[in-house]
Short mmCIF file of C-alpha atoms in Angstrom, two decimals:
data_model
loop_
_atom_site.label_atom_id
_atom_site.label_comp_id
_atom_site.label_asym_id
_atom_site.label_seq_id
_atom_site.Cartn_x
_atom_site.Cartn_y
_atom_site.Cartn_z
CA UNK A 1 -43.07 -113.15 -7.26
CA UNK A 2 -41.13 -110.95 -5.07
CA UNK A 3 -41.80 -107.32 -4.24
CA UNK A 4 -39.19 -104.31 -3.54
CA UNK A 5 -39.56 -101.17 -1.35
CA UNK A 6 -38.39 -97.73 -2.47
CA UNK A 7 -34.75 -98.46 -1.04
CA UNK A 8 -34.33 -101.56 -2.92
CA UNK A 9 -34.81 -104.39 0.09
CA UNK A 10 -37.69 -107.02 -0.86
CA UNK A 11 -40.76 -106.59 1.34
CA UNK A 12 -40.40 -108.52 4.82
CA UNK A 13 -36.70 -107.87 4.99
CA UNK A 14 -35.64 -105.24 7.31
CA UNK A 15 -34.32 -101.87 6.37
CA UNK A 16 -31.13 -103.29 7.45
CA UNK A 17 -30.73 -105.49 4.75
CA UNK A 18 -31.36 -103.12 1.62
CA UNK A 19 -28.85 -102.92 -1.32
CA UNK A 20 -27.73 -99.57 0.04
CA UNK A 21 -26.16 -100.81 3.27
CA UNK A 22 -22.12 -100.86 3.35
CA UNK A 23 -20.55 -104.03 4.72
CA UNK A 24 -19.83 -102.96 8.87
CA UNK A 25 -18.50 -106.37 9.74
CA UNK A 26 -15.51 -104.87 10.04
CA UNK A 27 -16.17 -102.46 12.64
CA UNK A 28 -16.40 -105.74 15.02
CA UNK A 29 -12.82 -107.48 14.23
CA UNK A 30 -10.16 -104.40 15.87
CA UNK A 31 -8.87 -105.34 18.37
CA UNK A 32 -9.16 -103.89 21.40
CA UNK A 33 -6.65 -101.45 22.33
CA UNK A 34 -7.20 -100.22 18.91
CA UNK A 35 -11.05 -99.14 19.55
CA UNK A 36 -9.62 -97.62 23.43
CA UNK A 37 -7.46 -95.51 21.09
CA UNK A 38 -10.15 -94.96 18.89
CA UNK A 39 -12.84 -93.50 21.73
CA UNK A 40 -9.62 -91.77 23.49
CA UNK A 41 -8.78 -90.07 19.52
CA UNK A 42 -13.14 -89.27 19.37
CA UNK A 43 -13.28 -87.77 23.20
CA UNK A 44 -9.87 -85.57 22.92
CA UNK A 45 -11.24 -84.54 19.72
CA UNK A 46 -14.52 -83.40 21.04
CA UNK A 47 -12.88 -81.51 24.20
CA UNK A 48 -9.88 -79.78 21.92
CA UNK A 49 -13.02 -78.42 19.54
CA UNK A 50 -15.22 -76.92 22.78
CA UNK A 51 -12.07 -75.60 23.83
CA UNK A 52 -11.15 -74.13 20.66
CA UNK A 53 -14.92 -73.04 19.74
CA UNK A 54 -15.43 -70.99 22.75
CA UNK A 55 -12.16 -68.69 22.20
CA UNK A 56 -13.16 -69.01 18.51
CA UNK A 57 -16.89 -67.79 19.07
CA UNK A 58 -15.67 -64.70 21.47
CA UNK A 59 -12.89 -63.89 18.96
CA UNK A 60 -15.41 -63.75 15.94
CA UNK A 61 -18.03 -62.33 18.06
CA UNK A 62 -15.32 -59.43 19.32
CA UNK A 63 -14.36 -58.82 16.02
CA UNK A 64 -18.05 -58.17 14.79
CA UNK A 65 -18.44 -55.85 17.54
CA UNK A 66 -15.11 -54.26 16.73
CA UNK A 67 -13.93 -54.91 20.07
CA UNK A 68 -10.72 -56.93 21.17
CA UNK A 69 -11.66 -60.14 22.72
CA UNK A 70 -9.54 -62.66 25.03
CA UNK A 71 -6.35 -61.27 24.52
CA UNK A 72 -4.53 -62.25 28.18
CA UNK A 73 -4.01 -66.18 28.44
CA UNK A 74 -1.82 -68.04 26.00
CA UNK A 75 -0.46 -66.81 22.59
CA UNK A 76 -3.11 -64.09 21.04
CA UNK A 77 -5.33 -65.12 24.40
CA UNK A 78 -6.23 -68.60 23.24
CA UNK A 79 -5.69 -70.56 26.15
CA UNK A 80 -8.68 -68.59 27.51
CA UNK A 81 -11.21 -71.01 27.64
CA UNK A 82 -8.88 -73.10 29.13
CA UNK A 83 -8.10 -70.98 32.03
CA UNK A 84 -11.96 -70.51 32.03
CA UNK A 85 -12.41 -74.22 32.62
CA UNK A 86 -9.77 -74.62 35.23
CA UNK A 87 -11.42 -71.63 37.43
CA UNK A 88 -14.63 -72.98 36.96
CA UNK A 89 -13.09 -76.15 38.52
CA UNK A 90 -11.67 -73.93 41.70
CA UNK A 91 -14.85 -72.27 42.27
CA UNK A 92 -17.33 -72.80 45.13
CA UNK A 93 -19.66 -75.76 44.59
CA UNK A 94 -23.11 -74.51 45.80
CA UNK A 95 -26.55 -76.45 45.99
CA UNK A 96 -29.69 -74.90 47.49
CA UNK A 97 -31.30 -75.90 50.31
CA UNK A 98 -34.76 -76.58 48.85
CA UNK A 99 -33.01 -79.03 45.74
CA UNK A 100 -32.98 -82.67 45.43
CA UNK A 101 -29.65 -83.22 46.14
CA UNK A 102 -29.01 -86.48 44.01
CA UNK A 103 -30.87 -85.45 41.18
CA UNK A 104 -29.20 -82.31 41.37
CA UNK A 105 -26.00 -83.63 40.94
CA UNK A 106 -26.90 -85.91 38.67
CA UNK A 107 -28.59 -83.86 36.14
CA UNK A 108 -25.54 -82.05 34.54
CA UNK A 109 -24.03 -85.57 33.94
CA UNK A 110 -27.12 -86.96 32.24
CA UNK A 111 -26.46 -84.05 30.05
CA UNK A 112 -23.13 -84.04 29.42
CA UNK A 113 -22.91 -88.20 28.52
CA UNK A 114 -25.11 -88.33 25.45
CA UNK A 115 -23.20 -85.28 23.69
CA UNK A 116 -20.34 -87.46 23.86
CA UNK A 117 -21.74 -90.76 22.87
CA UNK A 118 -23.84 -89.27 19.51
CA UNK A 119 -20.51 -88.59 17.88
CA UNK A 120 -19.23 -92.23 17.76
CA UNK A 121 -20.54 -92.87 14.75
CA UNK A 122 -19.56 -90.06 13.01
CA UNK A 123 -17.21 -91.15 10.48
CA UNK A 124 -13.68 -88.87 10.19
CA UNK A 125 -11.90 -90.32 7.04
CA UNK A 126 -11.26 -93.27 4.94
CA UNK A 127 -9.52 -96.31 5.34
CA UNK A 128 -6.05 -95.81 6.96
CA UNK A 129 -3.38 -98.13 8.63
CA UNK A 130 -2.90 -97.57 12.49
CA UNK A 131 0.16 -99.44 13.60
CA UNK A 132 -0.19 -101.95 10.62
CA UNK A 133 -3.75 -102.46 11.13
CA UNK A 134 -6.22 -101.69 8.62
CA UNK A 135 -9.39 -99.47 10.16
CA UNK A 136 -11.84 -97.00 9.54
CA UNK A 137 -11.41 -93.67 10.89
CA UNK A 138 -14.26 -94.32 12.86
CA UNK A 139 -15.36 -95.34 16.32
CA UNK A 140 -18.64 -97.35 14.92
CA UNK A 141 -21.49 -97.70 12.66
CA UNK A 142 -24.66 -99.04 12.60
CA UNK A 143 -27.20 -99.90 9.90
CA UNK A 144 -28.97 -97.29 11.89
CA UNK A 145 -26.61 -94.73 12.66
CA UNK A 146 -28.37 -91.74 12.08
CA UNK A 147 -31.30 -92.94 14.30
CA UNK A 148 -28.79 -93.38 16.67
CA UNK A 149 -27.40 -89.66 16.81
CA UNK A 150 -30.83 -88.87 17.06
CA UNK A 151 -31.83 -91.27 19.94
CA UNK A 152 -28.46 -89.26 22.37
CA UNK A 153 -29.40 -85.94 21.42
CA UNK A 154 -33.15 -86.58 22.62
CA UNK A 155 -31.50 -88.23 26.06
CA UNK A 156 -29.46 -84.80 26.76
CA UNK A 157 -32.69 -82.92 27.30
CA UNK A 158 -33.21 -85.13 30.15
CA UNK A 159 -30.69 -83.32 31.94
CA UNK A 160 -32.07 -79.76 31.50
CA UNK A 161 -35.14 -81.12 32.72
CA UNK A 162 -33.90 -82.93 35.64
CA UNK A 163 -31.86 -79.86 36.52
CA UNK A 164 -34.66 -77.69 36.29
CA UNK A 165 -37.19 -79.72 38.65
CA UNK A 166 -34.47 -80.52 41.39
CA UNK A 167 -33.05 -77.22 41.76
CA UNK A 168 -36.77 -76.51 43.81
CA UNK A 169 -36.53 -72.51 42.04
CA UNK A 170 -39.16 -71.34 39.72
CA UNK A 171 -37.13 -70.20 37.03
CA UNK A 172 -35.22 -72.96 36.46
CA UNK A 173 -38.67 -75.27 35.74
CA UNK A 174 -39.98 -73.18 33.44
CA UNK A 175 -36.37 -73.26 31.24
CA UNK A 176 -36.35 -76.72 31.40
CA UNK A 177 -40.39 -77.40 30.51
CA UNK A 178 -39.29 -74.92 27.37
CA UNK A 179 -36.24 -76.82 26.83
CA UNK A 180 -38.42 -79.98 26.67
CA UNK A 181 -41.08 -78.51 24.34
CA UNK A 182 -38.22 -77.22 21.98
CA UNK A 183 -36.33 -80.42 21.55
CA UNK A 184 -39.88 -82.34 20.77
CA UNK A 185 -40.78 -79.62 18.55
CA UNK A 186 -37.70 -78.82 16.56
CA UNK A 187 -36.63 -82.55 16.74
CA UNK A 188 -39.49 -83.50 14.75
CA UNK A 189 -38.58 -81.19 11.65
CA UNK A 190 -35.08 -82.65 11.89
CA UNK A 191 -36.29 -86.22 11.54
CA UNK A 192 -38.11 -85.36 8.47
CA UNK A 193 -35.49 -83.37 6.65
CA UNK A 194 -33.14 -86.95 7.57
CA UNK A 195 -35.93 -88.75 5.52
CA UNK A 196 -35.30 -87.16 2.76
CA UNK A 197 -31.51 -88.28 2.72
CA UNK A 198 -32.35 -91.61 3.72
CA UNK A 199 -34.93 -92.47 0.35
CA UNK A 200 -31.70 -90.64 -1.96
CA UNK A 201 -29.01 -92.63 -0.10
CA UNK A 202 -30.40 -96.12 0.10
CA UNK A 203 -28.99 -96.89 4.11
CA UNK A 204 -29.27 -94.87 7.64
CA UNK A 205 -25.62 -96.10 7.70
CA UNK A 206 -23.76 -92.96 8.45
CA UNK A 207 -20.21 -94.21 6.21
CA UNK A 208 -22.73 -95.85 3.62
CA UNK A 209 -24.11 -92.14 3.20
CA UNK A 210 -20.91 -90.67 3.12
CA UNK A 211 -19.98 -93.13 0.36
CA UNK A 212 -23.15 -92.59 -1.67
CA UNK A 213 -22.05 -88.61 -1.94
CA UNK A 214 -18.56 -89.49 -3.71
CA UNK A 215 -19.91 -87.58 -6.93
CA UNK A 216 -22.74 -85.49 -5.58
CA UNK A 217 -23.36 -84.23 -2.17
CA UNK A 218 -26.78 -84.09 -0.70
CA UNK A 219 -26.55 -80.28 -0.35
CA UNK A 220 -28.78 -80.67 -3.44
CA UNK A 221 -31.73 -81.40 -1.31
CA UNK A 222 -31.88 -77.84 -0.23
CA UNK A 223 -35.24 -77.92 1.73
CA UNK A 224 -33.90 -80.60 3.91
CA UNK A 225 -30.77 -79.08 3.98
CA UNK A 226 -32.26 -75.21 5.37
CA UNK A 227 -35.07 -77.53 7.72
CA UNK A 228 -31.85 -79.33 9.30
CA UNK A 229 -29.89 -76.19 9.37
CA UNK A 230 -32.63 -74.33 11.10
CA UNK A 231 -33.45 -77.56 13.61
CA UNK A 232 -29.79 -77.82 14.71
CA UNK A 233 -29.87 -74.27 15.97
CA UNK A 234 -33.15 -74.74 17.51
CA UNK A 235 -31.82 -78.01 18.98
CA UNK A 236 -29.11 -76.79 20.83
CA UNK A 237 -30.54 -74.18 22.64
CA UNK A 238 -28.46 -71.52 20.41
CA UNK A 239 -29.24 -68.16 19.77
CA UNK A 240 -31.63 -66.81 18.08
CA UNK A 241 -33.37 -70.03 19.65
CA UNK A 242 -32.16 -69.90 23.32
CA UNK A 243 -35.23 -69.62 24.89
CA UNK A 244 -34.38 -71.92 27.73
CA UNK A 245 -31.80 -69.87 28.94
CA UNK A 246 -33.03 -66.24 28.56
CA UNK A 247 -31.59 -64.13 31.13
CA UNK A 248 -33.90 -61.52 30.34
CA UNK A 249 -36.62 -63.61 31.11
CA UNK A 250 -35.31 -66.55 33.14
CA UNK A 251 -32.37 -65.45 35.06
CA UNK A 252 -30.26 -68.02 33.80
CA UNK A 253 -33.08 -70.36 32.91
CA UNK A 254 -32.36 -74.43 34.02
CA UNK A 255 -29.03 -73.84 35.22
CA UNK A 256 -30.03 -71.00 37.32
CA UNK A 257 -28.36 -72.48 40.47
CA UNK A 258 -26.00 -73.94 39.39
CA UNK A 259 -22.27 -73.28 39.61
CA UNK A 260 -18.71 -74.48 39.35
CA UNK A 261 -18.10 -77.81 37.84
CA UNK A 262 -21.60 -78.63 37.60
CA UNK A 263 -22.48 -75.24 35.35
CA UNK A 264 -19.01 -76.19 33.15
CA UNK A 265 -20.55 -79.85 32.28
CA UNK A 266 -23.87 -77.88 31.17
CA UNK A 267 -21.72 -75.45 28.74
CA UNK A 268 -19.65 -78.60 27.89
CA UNK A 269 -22.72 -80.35 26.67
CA UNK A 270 -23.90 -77.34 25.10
CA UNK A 271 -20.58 -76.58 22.71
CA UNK A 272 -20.35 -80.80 22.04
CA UNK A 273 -23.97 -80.34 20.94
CA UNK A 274 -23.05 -77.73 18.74
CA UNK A 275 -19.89 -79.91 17.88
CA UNK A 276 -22.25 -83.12 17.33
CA UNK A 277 -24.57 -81.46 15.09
CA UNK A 278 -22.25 -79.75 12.66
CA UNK A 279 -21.04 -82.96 12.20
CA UNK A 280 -24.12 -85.10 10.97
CA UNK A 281 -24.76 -81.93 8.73
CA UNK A 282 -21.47 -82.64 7.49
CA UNK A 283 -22.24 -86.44 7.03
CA UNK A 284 -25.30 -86.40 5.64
CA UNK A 285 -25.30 -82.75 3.53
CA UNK A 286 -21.88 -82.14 2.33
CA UNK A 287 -20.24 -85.48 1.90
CA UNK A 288 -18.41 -85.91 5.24
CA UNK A 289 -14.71 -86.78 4.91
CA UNK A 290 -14.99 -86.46 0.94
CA UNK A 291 -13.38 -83.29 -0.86
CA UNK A 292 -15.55 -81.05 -2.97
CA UNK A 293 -16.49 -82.49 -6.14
CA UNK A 294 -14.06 -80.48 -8.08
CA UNK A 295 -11.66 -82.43 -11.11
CA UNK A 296 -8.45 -80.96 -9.37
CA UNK A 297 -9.59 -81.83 -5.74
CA UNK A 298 -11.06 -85.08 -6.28
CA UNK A 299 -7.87 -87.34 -6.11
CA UNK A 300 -7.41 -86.12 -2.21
CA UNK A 301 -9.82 -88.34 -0.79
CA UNK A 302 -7.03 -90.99 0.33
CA UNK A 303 -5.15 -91.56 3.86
CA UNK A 304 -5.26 -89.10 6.46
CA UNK A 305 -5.82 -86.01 4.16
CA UNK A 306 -9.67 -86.19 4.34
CA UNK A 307 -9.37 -85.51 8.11
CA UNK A 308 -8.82 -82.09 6.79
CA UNK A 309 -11.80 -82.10 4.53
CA UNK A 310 -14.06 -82.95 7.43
CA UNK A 311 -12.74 -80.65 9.90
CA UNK A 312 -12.82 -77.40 7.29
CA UNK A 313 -16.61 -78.02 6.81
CA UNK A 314 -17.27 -78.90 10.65
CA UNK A 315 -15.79 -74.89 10.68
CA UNK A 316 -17.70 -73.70 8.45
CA UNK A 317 -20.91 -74.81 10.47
CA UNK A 318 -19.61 -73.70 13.67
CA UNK A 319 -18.91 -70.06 12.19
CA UNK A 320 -22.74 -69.69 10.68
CA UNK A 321 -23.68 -70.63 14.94
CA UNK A 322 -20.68 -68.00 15.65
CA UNK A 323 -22.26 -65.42 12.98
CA UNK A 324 -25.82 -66.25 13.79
CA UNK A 325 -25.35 -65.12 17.46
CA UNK A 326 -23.65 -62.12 16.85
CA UNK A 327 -26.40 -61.01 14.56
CA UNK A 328 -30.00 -62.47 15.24
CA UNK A 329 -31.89 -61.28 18.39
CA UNK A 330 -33.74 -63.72 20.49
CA UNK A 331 -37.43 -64.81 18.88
CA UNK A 332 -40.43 -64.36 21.04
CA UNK A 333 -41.03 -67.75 22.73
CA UNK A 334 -44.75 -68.25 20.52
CA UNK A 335 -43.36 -67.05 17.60
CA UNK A 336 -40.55 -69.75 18.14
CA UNK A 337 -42.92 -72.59 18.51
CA UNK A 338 -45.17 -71.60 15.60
CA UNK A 339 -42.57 -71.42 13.29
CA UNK A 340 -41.65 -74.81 14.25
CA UNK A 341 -45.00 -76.25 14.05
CA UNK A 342 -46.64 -74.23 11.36
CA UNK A 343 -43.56 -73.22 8.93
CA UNK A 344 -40.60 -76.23 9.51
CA UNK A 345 -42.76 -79.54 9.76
CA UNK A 346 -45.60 -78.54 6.99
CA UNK A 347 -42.75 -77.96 4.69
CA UNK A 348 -40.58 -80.70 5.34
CA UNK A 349 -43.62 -83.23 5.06
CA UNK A 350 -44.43 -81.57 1.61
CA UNK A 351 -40.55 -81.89 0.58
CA UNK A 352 -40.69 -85.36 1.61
CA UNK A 353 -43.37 -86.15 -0.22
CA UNK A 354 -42.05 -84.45 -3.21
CA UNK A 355 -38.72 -86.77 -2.70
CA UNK A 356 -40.43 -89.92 -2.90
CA UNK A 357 -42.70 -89.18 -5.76
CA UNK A 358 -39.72 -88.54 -7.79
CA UNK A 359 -38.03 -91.40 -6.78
CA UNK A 360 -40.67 -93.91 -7.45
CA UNK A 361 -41.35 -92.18 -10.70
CA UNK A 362 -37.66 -92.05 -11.28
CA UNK A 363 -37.33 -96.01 -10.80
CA UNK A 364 -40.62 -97.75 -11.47
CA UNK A 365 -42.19 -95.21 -14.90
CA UNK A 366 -41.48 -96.07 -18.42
CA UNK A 367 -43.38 -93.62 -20.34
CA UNK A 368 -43.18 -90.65 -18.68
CA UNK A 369 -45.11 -88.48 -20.98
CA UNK A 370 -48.16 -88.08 -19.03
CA UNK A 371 -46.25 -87.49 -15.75
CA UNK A 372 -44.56 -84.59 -17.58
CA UNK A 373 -47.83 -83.25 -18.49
CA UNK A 374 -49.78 -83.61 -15.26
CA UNK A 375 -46.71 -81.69 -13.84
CA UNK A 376 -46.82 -79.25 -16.42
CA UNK A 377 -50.44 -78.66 -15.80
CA UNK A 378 -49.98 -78.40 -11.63
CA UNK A 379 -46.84 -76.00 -12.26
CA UNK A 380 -49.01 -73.86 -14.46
CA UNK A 381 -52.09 -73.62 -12.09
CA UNK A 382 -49.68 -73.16 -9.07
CA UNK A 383 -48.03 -70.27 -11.10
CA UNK A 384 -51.47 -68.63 -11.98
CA UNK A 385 -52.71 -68.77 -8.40
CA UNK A 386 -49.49 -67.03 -7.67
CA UNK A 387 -50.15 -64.71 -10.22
CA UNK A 388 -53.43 -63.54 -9.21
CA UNK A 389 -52.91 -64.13 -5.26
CA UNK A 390 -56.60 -63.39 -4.39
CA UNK A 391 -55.74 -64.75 -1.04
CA UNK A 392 -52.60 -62.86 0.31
CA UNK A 393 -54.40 -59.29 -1.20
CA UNK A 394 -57.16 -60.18 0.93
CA UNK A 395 -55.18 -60.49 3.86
CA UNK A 396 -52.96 -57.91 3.52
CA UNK A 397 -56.71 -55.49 3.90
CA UNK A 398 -57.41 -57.40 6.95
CA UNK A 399 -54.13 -56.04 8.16
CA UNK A 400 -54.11 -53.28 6.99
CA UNK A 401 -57.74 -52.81 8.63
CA UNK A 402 -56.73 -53.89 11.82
CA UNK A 403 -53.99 -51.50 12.21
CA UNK A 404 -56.02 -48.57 11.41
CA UNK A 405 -58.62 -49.81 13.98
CA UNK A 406 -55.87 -50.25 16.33
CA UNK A 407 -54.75 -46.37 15.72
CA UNK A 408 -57.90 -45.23 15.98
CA UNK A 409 -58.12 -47.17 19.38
CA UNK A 410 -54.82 -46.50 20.65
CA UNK A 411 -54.89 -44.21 24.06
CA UNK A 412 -55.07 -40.63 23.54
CA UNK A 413 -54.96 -37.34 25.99
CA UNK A 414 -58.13 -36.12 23.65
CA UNK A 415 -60.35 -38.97 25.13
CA UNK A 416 -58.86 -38.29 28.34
CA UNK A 417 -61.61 -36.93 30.57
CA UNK A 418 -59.83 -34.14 32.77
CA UNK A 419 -61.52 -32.44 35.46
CA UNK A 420 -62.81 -28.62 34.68
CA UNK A 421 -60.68 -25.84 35.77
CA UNK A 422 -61.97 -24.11 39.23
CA UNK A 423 -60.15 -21.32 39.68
CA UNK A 424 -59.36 -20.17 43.49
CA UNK A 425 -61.34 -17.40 45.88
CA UNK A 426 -57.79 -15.64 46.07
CA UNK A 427 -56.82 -14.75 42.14
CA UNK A 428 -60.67 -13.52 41.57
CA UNK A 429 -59.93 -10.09 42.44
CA UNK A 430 -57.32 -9.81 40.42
CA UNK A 431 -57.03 -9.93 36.73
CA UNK A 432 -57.06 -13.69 36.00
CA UNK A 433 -54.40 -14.64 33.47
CA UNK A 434 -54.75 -17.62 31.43
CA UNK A 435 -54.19 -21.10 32.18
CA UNK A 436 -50.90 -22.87 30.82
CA UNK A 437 -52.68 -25.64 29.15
CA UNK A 438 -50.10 -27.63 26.70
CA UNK A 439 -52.57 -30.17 25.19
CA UNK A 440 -56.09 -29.20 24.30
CA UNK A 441 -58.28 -30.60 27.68
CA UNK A 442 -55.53 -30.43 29.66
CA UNK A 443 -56.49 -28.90 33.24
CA UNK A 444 -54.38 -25.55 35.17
CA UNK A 445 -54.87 -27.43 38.24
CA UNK A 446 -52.63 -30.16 39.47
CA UNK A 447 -54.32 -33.18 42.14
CA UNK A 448 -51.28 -33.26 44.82
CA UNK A 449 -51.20 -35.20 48.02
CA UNK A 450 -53.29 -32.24 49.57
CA UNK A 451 -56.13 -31.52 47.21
CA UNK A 452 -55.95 -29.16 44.04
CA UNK A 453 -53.07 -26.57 44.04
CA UNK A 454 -53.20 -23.40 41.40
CA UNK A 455 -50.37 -23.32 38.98
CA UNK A 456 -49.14 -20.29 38.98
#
């Protein structure tokens, strides 16, 4: 008598294994100048999109601000993040005195590497023929792919905190001790809103989920959808979430010190981030490489045409990070961290539960009947509660309470206690005239660097 877990693999056989899993044998038999063209196609690809995203952002950005934007270098100034890259190369390479030199250097490199290795499994199309040989338009896959992604982005915070602790400056530690809290907070929610895909997709193989959205996407699984959407941002240090950065706070926060090529890997890593994670939201939301599921669009899901697919949707993503910048201030560093902790994890471990209820109920129940009821009964008790909401009236009074407190407490020149008026030996033979007194204990005479003066 065998058993079977919720994804369909008997018990004792690894995750690897279950009936959801694509065949990736294949991925092992190019041959070898074929996978160098493949990681050459992947790394272009990845420096053509930072290039293009950061004349993209300030054009989108300008044009919300009704201003003009890069307008000087290339056709319609967009060759101006590549003449930004080239000075950035010319400039002055400074390290401080007090910084550990090798770490130093090495820190914007630590952070630069993993952007660039998370996208390798992303997968970019179909099946195509490159020089007569049949391949995947994509670099690799694993049965754990998404793990994967999620195992480099966690390495690139290394680098913010290794820049932060060797550049021997105060500001720089503290951005990179919040850059470390952030990615283990927000990196948390992520994982669970992955979970979610996982139990509907049967595989962590990123092509196997991009195969198992052919009729549906996963957009459908809103909660993990928003979670993800809202972990990305968080994730990649992006506004409203760049509290490791904040020059109003931090100066320039972990790369405070640093300049020239070392600052350019930092906002390299930064845009391939942004780059990276548009991606698996592509992959694992809105069917990678596969057109919409519309009857007339459906057939275009052959040969190099789903490249375009792919690329329109990584866009779309990198326009909401474009749009969410030029709109959304910068949170409050607590009220970043509770809504991480308190809001984006309790909800995602409620949605996840939710998921695989319905999935073992889905599967394993015959007579459903009394599931329908006990749901009925839960939805009806939930909608009640709502209903009468004894608890959010009562808190709304203890707000309300407070604030009046707070009024009542708030500084005031009528509790101010002001000295009484003395007026001087000279003015008491003549007719005194009244004091210019503005507020109601306000005093005529002023304390200057001498003693009391008369106003006249």
């Amino acid at each position: 008598m065998s058993y079977s877990s919720s994804l369909g693999a008997p018990v004792g056989q690894p995750l690897a294994a279950a009936a959801g899993d694509p065949d990736l044998s294949a991925f092992g038999s190019d041959p070898f100048w074929l996978i160098l063209l493949k990681a050459v196609a992947v790394f272009a690809f990845l420096l053509l999109t930072t290039l293009f995203a950061i004349v993209f952002e300030r054009k989108v950005v300008a044009r919300m601000q009704q201003r003009v934007g890069p307008n000087r270098h290339g056709p319609k100034g967009w060759l101006q993040s590549l003449a930004d890259g080239v000075k950035l190369m010319l400039k002055e390479d400074i390290i401080p005195v007090l910084a550990d030199r090798p770490v130093f250097i090495l820190a914007p490199i630590v952070s630069a590497i993993p952007a660039f290795l998370a996208f390798s499994v992303i997968p970019f199309g179909p099946d195509v023929s490159i020089f007569g040989h049949h391949t995947a338009l994509q670099l690799a896959d694993l049965p754990v792919a998404v793990l994967f992604v999620l195992s480099a982005s966690s390495l690139g915070v290394y680098g913010l905190i290794l820049s932060g602790w060797a550049s021997g400056s105060t500001y720089p530690l503290l951005g990179s001790l919040r850059s470390a809290a952030q990615i283990i907070s927000y990196e948390v929610a992520m994982g669970l809103s992955f979970v979610a895909v996982f139990l509907n997709s049967g595989t962590l193989s990123t092509s196997g989920i991009v195969a198992g959205q052919r009729h549906w996407w996963n957009v459908w699984l809103v909660p993990s959808f928003i979670i993800y959407c809202i972990a990305m941002v968080g994730e990649t240090n992006r506004t409203p979430f760049d509290l490791p950065e904040a020059e109003g706070e931090l100066v320039g926060g972990f790369h405070t010190e640093y300049s020239s090529i070392k600052f350019a890997f930092f906002f390299l890593a930064e845009y391939i981030n942004t780059v990276t994670v548009s991606a698996v939201a592509t992959t694992l939301f809105l069917g990678g490489w596969q057109p919409p599921p519309i009857p007339y669009l459906s057939h275009f899901d052959t040969g190099w045409f789903p490249v375009i697919w792919f690329v329109l949707k990584l866009l779309a993503f990198l326009f909401v990070f474009i749009w969410l910048r030029g709109t959304l201030p910068r949170l409050r560093y607590d009220q970043f961290m509770a809504f991480g902790w308190k809001v984006l994890i309790p909800v995602g471990l409620v949605w996840l539960l939710a998921v695989a209820t319905f999935k073992v109920y889905r599967e394993n129940v015959t007579d459903r009947t009394p599931w329908l009821i006990g749901f009925g009964i839960a939805v009806g008790i939930l909608l009640i509660i709502t209903l009468l909401d004894p608890g959010a009236r009562k808190h709304a009074e203890r707000l309300e309470a407070a604030e009046q407190e707070r009024t009542r407490n708030a500084p005031s020149l009528e509790r101010i206690p002001w000295p009484p008026h003395q007026p001087s030996s000279q003015s008491s033979s003549k007719s005194p005239s009244p004091p210019y007194t503005p507020g109601p204990h306000r005093p005529s005479s002023v304390i200057a660097a001498g003693g009391p003066r008369q106003e006249s």
